[in-house]
mmCIF file of C-alpha atoms in Angstrom:
data_model
loop_
_atom_site.group_PDB
_atom_site.id
_atom_site.type_symbol
_atom_site.label_atom_id
_atom_site.label_comp_id
_atom_site.label_asym_id
_atom_site.label_seq_id
_atom_site.Cartn_x
_atom_site.Cartn_y
_atom_site.Cartn_z
ATOM 1 C CA MET A 12 55.476 118.504 -192.787
ATOM 2 C CA THR A 13 55.756 119.241 -189.136
ATOM 3 C CA PRO A 14 55.580 117.284 -185.926
ATOM 4 C CA ALA A 15 52.024 116.779 -184.918
ATOM 5 C CA PRO A 16 51.598 117.224 -181.070
ATOM 6 C CA ARG A 17 49.220 115.390 -178.937
ATOM 7 C CA SER A 18 46.848 117.249 -176.707
ATOM 8 C CA ALA A 19 48.217 116.178 -173.470
ATOM 9 C CA ALA A 20 51.143 117.680 -171.776
ATOM 10 C CA PRO A 21 54.408 116.093 -170.877
ATOM 11 C CA HIS A 22 54.626 114.655 -167.197
ATOM 12 C CA GLU A 23 55.013 117.710 -164.639
ATOM 13 C CA GLY A 24 58.855 117.968 -163.836
ATOM 14 C CA GLU A 25 59.881 116.153 -166.769
ATOM 15 C CA PRO A 26 61.897 118.025 -169.560
ATOM 16 C CA ASP A 27 59.981 118.184 -172.673
ATOM 17 C CA LEU A 28 62.493 117.732 -175.487
ATOM 18 C CA ILE A 29 63.628 114.605 -177.289
ATOM 19 C CA THR A 30 66.821 114.645 -179.552
ATOM 20 C CA ILE A 31 66.698 112.106 -182.409
ATOM 21 C CA VAL A 32 70.349 111.560 -183.681
ATOM 22 C CA CYS A 33 70.778 110.694 -187.473
ATOM 23 C CA LEU A 34 73.830 109.404 -189.184
ATOM 24 C CA SER A 35 74.397 110.100 -192.862
ATOM 25 C CA PHE A 36 76.993 109.179 -195.548
ATOM 26 C CA ASN A 37 76.226 108.956 -199.218
ATOM 27 C CA THR A 38 72.576 108.064 -198.770
ATOM 28 C CA ARG A 39 70.840 110.842 -200.619
ATOM 29 C CA ASP A 40 67.959 108.897 -201.896
ATOM 30 C CA TYR A 41 66.908 107.754 -198.661
ATOM 31 C CA ILE A 42 67.158 111.150 -196.553
ATOM 32 C CA ALA A 43 63.613 112.304 -197.179
ATOM 33 C CA ARG A 44 61.944 109.046 -196.287
ATOM 34 C CA CYS A 45 63.816 108.994 -193.224
ATOM 35 C CA PHE A 46 63.360 112.620 -192.306
ATOM 36 C CA ASP A 47 59.521 112.521 -193.038
ATOM 37 C CA SER A 48 59.017 109.583 -190.745
ATOM 38 C CA LEU A 49 60.787 111.395 -187.902
ATOM 39 C CA MET A 50 58.580 114.625 -188.480
ATOM 40 C CA ALA A 51 55.300 112.455 -188.332
ATOM 41 C CA GLN A 52 55.927 111.630 -184.691
ATOM 42 C CA GLN A 53 52.904 112.512 -182.594
ATOM 43 C CA THR A 54 54.284 113.473 -179.423
ATOM 44 C CA ASP A 55 53.795 115.650 -176.332
ATOM 45 C CA TYR A 56 57.601 116.454 -176.474
ATOM 46 C CA ARG A 57 59.341 119.035 -178.821
ATOM 47 C CA LEU A 58 61.798 117.406 -181.252
ATOM 48 C CA GLN A 59 65.514 118.230 -182.013
ATOM 49 C CA ILE A 60 67.153 116.226 -184.978
ATOM 50 C CA VAL A 61 70.751 116.241 -184.894
ATOM 51 C CA VAL A 62 72.078 115.093 -188.353
ATOM 52 C CA HIS A 63 75.711 114.242 -188.879
ATOM 53 C CA ASP A 64 76.941 113.837 -192.355
ATOM 54 C CA ASP A 65 80.251 112.495 -192.949
ATOM 55 C CA ALA A 66 81.518 114.168 -195.873
ATOM 56 C CA SER A 67 79.079 112.734 -198.454
ATOM 57 C CA SER A 68 79.850 113.144 -202.177
ATOM 58 C CA ASP A 69 76.692 112.347 -203.526
ATOM 59 C CA GLY A 70 74.522 115.585 -202.695
ATOM 60 C CA SER A 71 73.367 114.190 -199.150
ATOM 61 C CA GLN A 72 74.447 117.642 -197.423
ATOM 62 C CA GLU A 73 72.570 119.630 -199.710
ATOM 63 C CA VAL A 74 69.306 117.697 -198.866
ATOM 64 C CA ILE A 75 70.230 118.065 -195.286
ATOM 65 C CA ARG A 76 70.724 121.787 -195.492
ATOM 66 C CA ALA A 77 67.364 122.146 -197.370
ATOM 67 C CA TYR A 78 65.459 120.472 -194.271
ATOM 68 C CA ALA A 79 67.361 122.647 -191.591
ATOM 69 C CA ASP A 80 66.347 125.694 -193.669
ATOM 70 C CA ARG A 81 62.753 124.772 -193.657
ATOM 71 C CA PHE A 82 62.881 123.728 -190.131
ATOM 72 C CA PRO A 83 65.659 125.516 -188.319
ATOM 73 C CA ASP A 84 64.067 125.145 -184.757
ATOM 74 C CA ILE A 85 64.240 121.298 -185.255
ATOM 75 C CA PHE A 86 67.145 120.479 -187.422
ATOM 76 C CA THR A 87 70.715 120.784 -186.205
ATOM 77 C CA PRO A 88 73.247 119.806 -188.903
ATOM 78 C CA VAL A 89 76.661 118.636 -188.377
ATOM 79 C CA LEU A 90 78.358 118.501 -191.759
ATOM 80 C CA GLN A 91 81.919 117.238 -192.181
ATOM 81 C CA PRO A 92 84.103 118.723 -194.669
ATOM 82 C CA ALA A 93 86.213 115.637 -194.551
ATOM 83 C CA ASN A 94 85.287 112.070 -193.833
ATOM 84 C CA ARG A 95 86.073 111.612 -190.018
ATOM 85 C CA TRP A 96 85.443 107.742 -189.934
ATOM 86 C CA SER A 97 88.350 107.191 -192.078
ATOM 87 C CA GLN A 98 90.509 109.158 -189.545
ATOM 88 C CA GLY A 99 89.402 106.595 -186.786
ATOM 89 C CA PHE A 100 86.646 109.021 -185.425
ATOM 90 C CA CYS A 101 83.183 107.850 -184.356
ATOM 91 C CA PRO A 102 80.430 109.945 -186.259
ATOM 92 C CA LEU A 103 77.922 109.470 -183.381
ATOM 93 C CA GLN A 104 80.605 111.034 -180.868
ATOM 94 C CA ALA A 105 80.535 114.098 -182.754
ATOM 95 C CA CYS A 106 76.650 114.558 -182.290
ATOM 96 C CA ALA A 107 77.197 114.599 -178.384
ATOM 97 C CA PRO A 108 78.037 118.110 -177.959
ATOM 98 C CA HIS A 109 74.638 119.221 -179.961
ATOM 99 C CA ILE A 110 72.446 117.010 -177.957
ATOM 100 C CA ARG A 111 69.861 119.138 -175.956
ATOM 101 C CA GLY A 112 67.063 116.721 -175.227
ATOM 102 C CA ALA A 113 66.754 114.845 -172.004
ATOM 103 C CA PHE A 114 65.883 111.844 -174.232
ATOM 104 C CA VAL A 115 67.816 110.503 -176.999
ATOM 105 C CA ALA A 116 66.551 108.108 -180.004
ATOM 106 C CA ILE A 117 68.724 107.011 -182.940
ATOM 107 C CA CYS A 118 67.806 106.347 -186.803
ATOM 108 C CA GLU A 119 70.239 106.169 -189.481
ATOM 109 C CA VAL A 120 69.183 108.279 -192.378
ATOM 110 C CA ASP A 121 69.007 104.989 -194.774
ATOM 111 C CA ASP A 122 66.574 103.493 -192.089
ATOM 112 C CA TYR A 123 63.064 104.996 -191.043
ATOM 113 C CA TRP A 124 59.972 104.831 -188.689
ATOM 114 C CA THR A 125 56.884 103.152 -189.456
ATOM 115 C CA GLU A 126 54.756 104.145 -186.304
ATOM 116 C CA SER A 127 53.804 107.904 -185.646
ATOM 117 C CA ASP A 128 53.624 107.236 -181.937
ATOM 118 C CA LYS A 129 56.953 105.301 -181.511
ATOM 119 C CA LEU A 130 58.723 108.232 -179.629
ATOM 120 C CA GLN A 131 55.698 108.951 -177.433
ATOM 121 C CA GLN A 132 55.179 105.211 -176.201
ATOM 122 C CA GLN A 133 58.908 105.002 -175.450
ATOM 123 C CA VAL A 134 59.409 108.193 -173.637
ATOM 124 C CA GLU A 135 56.012 107.165 -171.743
ATOM 125 C CA TYR A 136 57.709 103.963 -170.857
ATOM 126 C CA LEU A 137 61.037 105.095 -169.555
ATOM 127 C CA VAL A 138 59.115 107.844 -167.462
ATOM 128 C CA GLY A 139 56.939 105.353 -166.000
ATOM 129 C CA SER A 140 59.281 102.672 -165.480
ATOM 130 C CA GLY A 141 62.157 104.558 -164.202
ATOM 131 C CA ARG A 142 64.284 102.723 -166.781
ATOM 132 C CA ASN A 143 67.279 104.140 -168.794
ATOM 133 C CA PHE A 144 66.831 102.274 -172.258
ATOM 134 C CA VAL A 145 63.884 100.860 -174.193
ATOM 135 C CA GLY A 146 64.023 99.484 -177.826
ATOM 136 C CA THR A 147 61.294 97.962 -180.073
ATOM 137 C CA GLN A 148 61.287 95.447 -182.769
ATOM 138 C CA CYS A 149 62.324 96.234 -186.194
ATOM 139 C CA GLN A 150 62.294 94.811 -189.846
ATOM 140 C CA SER A 151 64.894 94.722 -192.551
ATOM 141 C CA ILE A 152 64.043 95.834 -196.007
ATOM 142 C CA THR A 153 65.973 94.705 -199.340
ATOM 143 C CA PRO A 154 66.777 96.990 -202.385
ATOM 144 C CA ASN A 155 63.628 95.164 -203.942
ATOM 145 C CA GLU A 156 61.569 96.320 -200.829
ATOM 146 C CA SER A 157 61.083 92.834 -199.462
ATOM 147 C CA LEU A 158 60.515 93.005 -195.740
ATOM 148 C CA GLY A 159 62.219 90.297 -193.231
ATOM 149 C CA PRO A 160 60.802 89.048 -190.018
ATOM 150 C CA ALA A 161 60.272 91.206 -186.998
ATOM 151 C CA PHE A 162 63.146 91.054 -184.513
ATOM 152 C CA PRO A 163 64.005 90.091 -181.886
ATOM 153 C CA LYS A 164 61.382 87.908 -181.141
ATOM 154 C CA ALA A 165 59.210 88.633 -178.126
ATOM 155 C CA ASP A 166 59.421 86.537 -175.009
ATOM 156 C CA GLY A 167 55.799 86.201 -174.501
ATOM 157 C CA ALA A 168 52.608 87.942 -175.372
ATOM 158 C CA GLY A 169 52.775 91.010 -173.069
ATOM 159 C CA PRO A 170 53.490 94.604 -174.357
ATOM 160 C CA VAL A 171 57.212 94.472 -173.061
ATOM 161 C CA THR A 172 60.142 91.754 -172.988
ATOM 162 C CA ILE A 173 63.012 92.098 -170.631
ATOM 163 C CA ILE A 174 66.050 90.979 -172.196
ATOM 164 C CA PRO A 175 68.742 89.477 -169.806
ATOM 165 C CA GLY A 176 71.952 91.484 -170.042
ATOM 166 C CA SER A 177 73.588 88.167 -170.077
ATOM 167 C CA HIS A 178 71.720 87.468 -173.557
ATOM 168 C CA ILE A 179 73.108 90.966 -174.974
ATOM 169 C CA PHE A 180 76.838 90.137 -173.783
ATOM 170 C CA ALA A 181 76.684 86.653 -175.233
ATOM 171 C CA MET A 182 75.363 88.345 -178.559
ATOM 172 C CA ARG A 183 72.343 85.831 -178.525
ATOM 173 C CA LYS A 184 69.946 88.868 -178.569
ATOM 174 C CA TYR A 185 70.207 92.030 -180.563
ATOM 175 C CA ILE A 186 68.242 95.185 -180.588
ATOM 176 C CA HIS A 187 68.429 97.431 -183.752
ATOM 177 C CA THR A 188 69.717 100.892 -183.600
ATOM 178 C CA SER A 189 66.830 102.514 -185.369
ATOM 179 C CA THR A 190 64.565 101.436 -182.340
ATOM 180 C CA PHE A 191 66.747 102.883 -179.565
ATOM 181 C CA ALA A 192 65.443 105.301 -176.999
ATOM 182 C CA MET A 193 67.248 106.264 -173.898
ATOM 183 C CA ARG A 194 67.789 108.852 -171.253
ATOM 184 C CA ARG A 195 70.394 111.519 -171.909
ATOM 185 C CA SER A 196 72.316 110.350 -169.095
ATOM 186 C CA LEU A 197 72.882 106.735 -170.714
ATOM 187 C CA PHE A 198 73.964 108.372 -173.771
ATOM 188 C CA ASP A 199 76.466 110.671 -172.059
ATOM 189 C CA LYS A 200 77.864 107.577 -170.216
ATOM 190 C CA TRP A 201 78.384 105.709 -173.414
ATOM 191 C CA ALA A 202 79.920 109.031 -175.086
ATOM 192 C CA ALA A 203 82.274 109.228 -172.053
ATOM 193 C CA ALA A 204 83.523 105.739 -172.227
ATOM 194 C CA PHE A 205 83.877 104.958 -175.927
ATOM 195 C CA THR A 206 85.957 107.821 -177.342
ATOM 196 C CA ARG A 207 87.593 105.492 -180.030
ATOM 197 C CA GLN A 208 86.218 104.325 -183.245
ATOM 198 C CA VAL A 209 84.161 101.002 -182.952
ATOM 199 C CA VAL A 210 82.697 98.786 -185.410
ATOM 200 C CA SER A 211 79.401 98.643 -183.791
ATOM 201 C CA ALA A 212 78.472 101.649 -181.739
ATOM 202 C CA ASP A 213 75.056 100.150 -181.272
ATOM 203 C CA LEU A 214 76.499 97.064 -179.611
ATOM 204 C CA THR A 215 78.651 99.471 -177.166
ATOM 205 C CA ILE A 216 75.400 101.272 -176.371
ATOM 206 C CA LEU A 217 73.519 98.150 -175.548
ATOM 207 C CA LEU A 218 76.287 96.968 -173.375
ATOM 208 C CA THR A 219 76.513 100.236 -171.625
ATOM 209 C CA ALA A 220 72.707 100.166 -170.998
ATOM 210 C CA CYS A 221 73.127 96.531 -169.483
ATOM 211 C CA LEU A 222 75.140 98.325 -166.691
ATOM 212 C CA VAL A 223 72.435 100.751 -165.748
ATOM 213 C CA ASP A 224 69.334 98.486 -166.301
ATOM 214 C CA ASP A 225 68.408 95.382 -164.934
ATOM 215 C CA GLY A 226 67.712 93.739 -168.164
ATOM 216 C CA LEU A 227 67.021 95.691 -171.629
ATOM 217 C CA ALA A 228 63.500 96.705 -172.036
ATOM 218 C CA MET A 229 62.081 95.963 -175.573
ATOM 219 C CA GLN A 230 58.383 96.874 -176.626
ATOM 220 C CA ASN A 231 56.859 94.133 -178.522
ATOM 221 C CA ARG A 232 55.826 96.099 -181.665
ATOM 222 C CA VAL A 233 57.635 96.933 -184.754
ATOM 223 C CA THR A 234 58.320 100.526 -185.317
ATOM 224 C CA SER A 235 61.006 100.858 -187.934
ATOM 225 C CA ARG A 236 62.677 99.266 -191.100
ATOM 226 C CA TYR A 237 66.501 99.003 -191.546
ATOM 227 C CA ARG A 238 67.955 99.009 -194.870
ATOM 228 C CA ILE A 239 70.172 96.241 -196.021
ATOM 229 C CA HIS A 240 72.756 97.476 -198.904
ATOM 230 C CA GLU A 241 74.620 95.614 -201.477
ATOM 231 C CA GLY A 242 78.535 96.234 -201.944
ATOM 232 C CA GLY A 243 80.087 98.819 -199.562
ATOM 233 C CA ALA A 244 83.253 98.297 -197.734
ATOM 234 C CA TRP A 245 81.797 96.051 -194.909
ATOM 235 C CA THR A 246 80.309 93.519 -197.346
ATOM 236 C CA GLY A 247 83.137 93.585 -199.458
ATOM 237 C CA SER A 248 85.816 92.768 -196.886
ATOM 238 C CA THR A 249 86.945 89.382 -196.137
ATOM 239 C CA ARG A 250 85.738 87.140 -193.117
ATOM 240 C CA ALA A 251 88.931 87.548 -191.438
ATOM 241 C CA GLN A 252 89.151 91.393 -191.868
ATOM 242 C CA ARG A 253 85.518 91.402 -190.329
ATOM 243 C CA TYR A 254 86.511 89.353 -187.434
ATOM 244 C CA ALA A 255 89.652 91.453 -186.773
ATOM 245 C CA ARG A 256 87.587 94.617 -186.567
ATOM 246 C CA TYR A 257 85.078 92.874 -184.270
ATOM 247 C CA ALA A 258 88.323 91.682 -181.909
ATOM 248 C CA ILE A 259 89.296 95.226 -181.839
ATOM 249 C CA THR A 260 85.863 96.512 -180.820
ATOM 250 C CA TRP A 261 85.771 93.806 -177.765
ATOM 251 C CA GLN A 262 89.319 94.863 -176.777
ATOM 252 C CA ILE A 263 87.890 98.703 -176.737
ATOM 253 C CA ILE A 264 84.988 97.288 -174.844
ATOM 254 C CA LEU A 265 87.086 95.605 -172.200
ATOM 255 C CA GLU A 266 89.170 98.697 -171.943
ATOM 256 C CA SER A 267 86.303 101.187 -171.534
ATOM 257 C CA LEU A 268 83.954 99.000 -169.392
ATOM 258 C CA GLY A 269 86.080 96.325 -167.920
ATOM 259 C CA ALA A 270 86.146 97.988 -164.372
ATOM 260 C CA GLU A 271 82.406 98.124 -164.236
ATOM 261 C CA LEU A 272 81.719 94.809 -165.600
ATOM 262 C CA PRO A 273 80.303 92.096 -163.220
ATOM 263 C CA ALA A 274 82.160 88.838 -163.278
ATOM 264 C CA ARG A 275 79.659 86.819 -165.714
ATOM 265 C CA TYR A 276 79.898 89.993 -168.120
ATOM 266 C CA LEU A 277 83.576 90.036 -167.954
ATOM 267 C CA ARG A 278 83.923 86.454 -168.669
ATOM 268 C CA GLN A 279 81.890 86.533 -171.738
ATOM 269 C CA ALA A 280 83.471 89.815 -172.993
ATOM 270 C CA ARG A 281 86.840 87.970 -172.891
ATOM 271 C CA SER A 282 85.564 84.856 -174.574
ATOM 272 C CA ASN A 283 84.144 87.085 -177.178
ATOM 273 C CA LEU A 284 87.444 88.765 -177.733
ATOM 274 C CA ALA A 285 89.315 85.523 -177.980
ATOM 275 C CA TYR A 286 86.769 84.093 -180.646
ATOM 276 C CA PHE A 287 87.223 87.081 -183.049
ATOM 277 C CA GLU A 288 90.981 86.902 -182.329
ATOM 278 C CA ILE A 289 91.228 83.249 -183.258
ATOM 279 C CA LEU A 290 88.939 83.518 -186.188
ATOM 280 C CA SER A 291 90.477 86.889 -187.665
ATOM 281 C CA ARG A 292 93.761 84.949 -188.678
ATOM 282 C CA GLU A 293 94.433 84.592 -192.294
ATOM 283 C CA GLY A 294 94.278 80.986 -193.661
ATOM 284 C CA ARG A 295 93.487 77.785 -191.860
ATOM 285 C CA PRO A 296 97.169 76.951 -190.639
ATOM 286 C CA ALA A 297 96.985 80.417 -188.620
ATOM 287 C CA VAL A 298 93.569 79.606 -187.134
ATOM 288 C CA LEU A 299 94.758 76.237 -186.207
ATOM 289 C CA ALA A 300 97.826 77.707 -184.608
ATOM 290 C CA GLU A 301 95.801 80.225 -182.573
ATOM 291 C CA LEU A 302 93.161 77.330 -181.535
ATOM 292 C CA ALA A 303 96.296 75.160 -180.269
ATOM 293 C CA LYS A 304 97.398 78.262 -178.291
ATOM 294 C CA ARG A 305 94.212 79.346 -176.707
ATOM 295 C CA GLY A 306 92.200 76.266 -176.795
ATOM 296 C CA PRO A 307 88.653 75.600 -178.663
ATOM 297 C CA MET A 308 86.413 76.879 -175.659
ATOM 298 C CA PRO A 309 85.774 80.524 -176.819
ATOM 299 C CA VAL A 310 84.901 79.189 -180.331
ATOM 300 C CA ILE A 311 82.487 76.435 -178.903
ATOM 301 C CA GLN A 312 81.012 78.857 -176.549
ATOM 302 C CA VAL A 313 80.421 81.917 -178.914
ATOM 303 C CA GLY A 314 79.915 79.719 -181.829
ATOM 304 C CA TRP A 315 76.840 78.108 -179.934
ATOM 305 C CA ASN A 316 75.544 81.563 -178.584
ATOM 306 C CA MET A 317 75.492 82.808 -182.318
ATOM 307 C CA LEU A 318 73.888 79.666 -183.618
ATOM 308 C CA ALA A 319 71.152 79.714 -180.927
ATOM 309 C CA ARG A 320 70.533 83.310 -182.152
ATOM 310 C CA ARG A 321 69.998 82.225 -185.629
ATOM 311 C CA LEU A 322 67.816 79.160 -184.496
ATOM 312 C CA LEU A 323 65.612 81.237 -182.316
ATOM 313 C CA GLY A 324 65.163 84.050 -184.851
ATOM 314 C CA ASN A 325 66.736 86.623 -182.747
#
């Protein structure tokens, strides 16, 4: 399978290469479905697929090499001999030096795309609107192949929803990584700011995008599936351990973006950090002691935002 070109040429003066960044770790059984969905894109633009594998032990690298051998002009494998995540390194960062495209999309290899014109429509929107970021809607898929509802919900019946940046910072809206498309300049801005490992690289990309676009654009169409896994280090961790990791992430966000954040975003980021630090304490007495020290407002504010996200289906 090779990418299917469309008949029209890219806009005059616009670079004609899109880079798709893929992250792999012990997902051998899903790689072919992901790569085939990327190669099925019908686009005016040439494709580069940068694949980072973080020292998988299940044969994932052999499958990646096979695709790179078949399509050497498209695939750029970045295969680690030792696991970098366990060393505190963000795998997405390792892809940055290999990106050649003027536009960047992301799809982890256990996810896949469902629409062959996903990239074409997104890049046309970025070029026509002058924006730096656009996402789409997504659906989850469980191990038994059951599909979840489309998210985020569209705000209206038009083709595009503009999500306020305040909703992203308040964690009331979330756009899934598999739907991201952005200008290279935005990806480079993120890569320069976040040189340390964070729990959610996707969250930090969204927050960085909020600083360069007035609200985040989302095309109101489902273009991808993200796979829900059972087990694993994240699902096997305790609630307090997860909150602690998110607290570290928000601390890094404040350190990396704090100087650029408008006051309303800065207040929300600090509230988020306090919320996760309070709830990361092990045991009820420790949580109550932290609440007594900080006050309940961060828990009330952030808890309400997260409840609203659930109630609104976002």
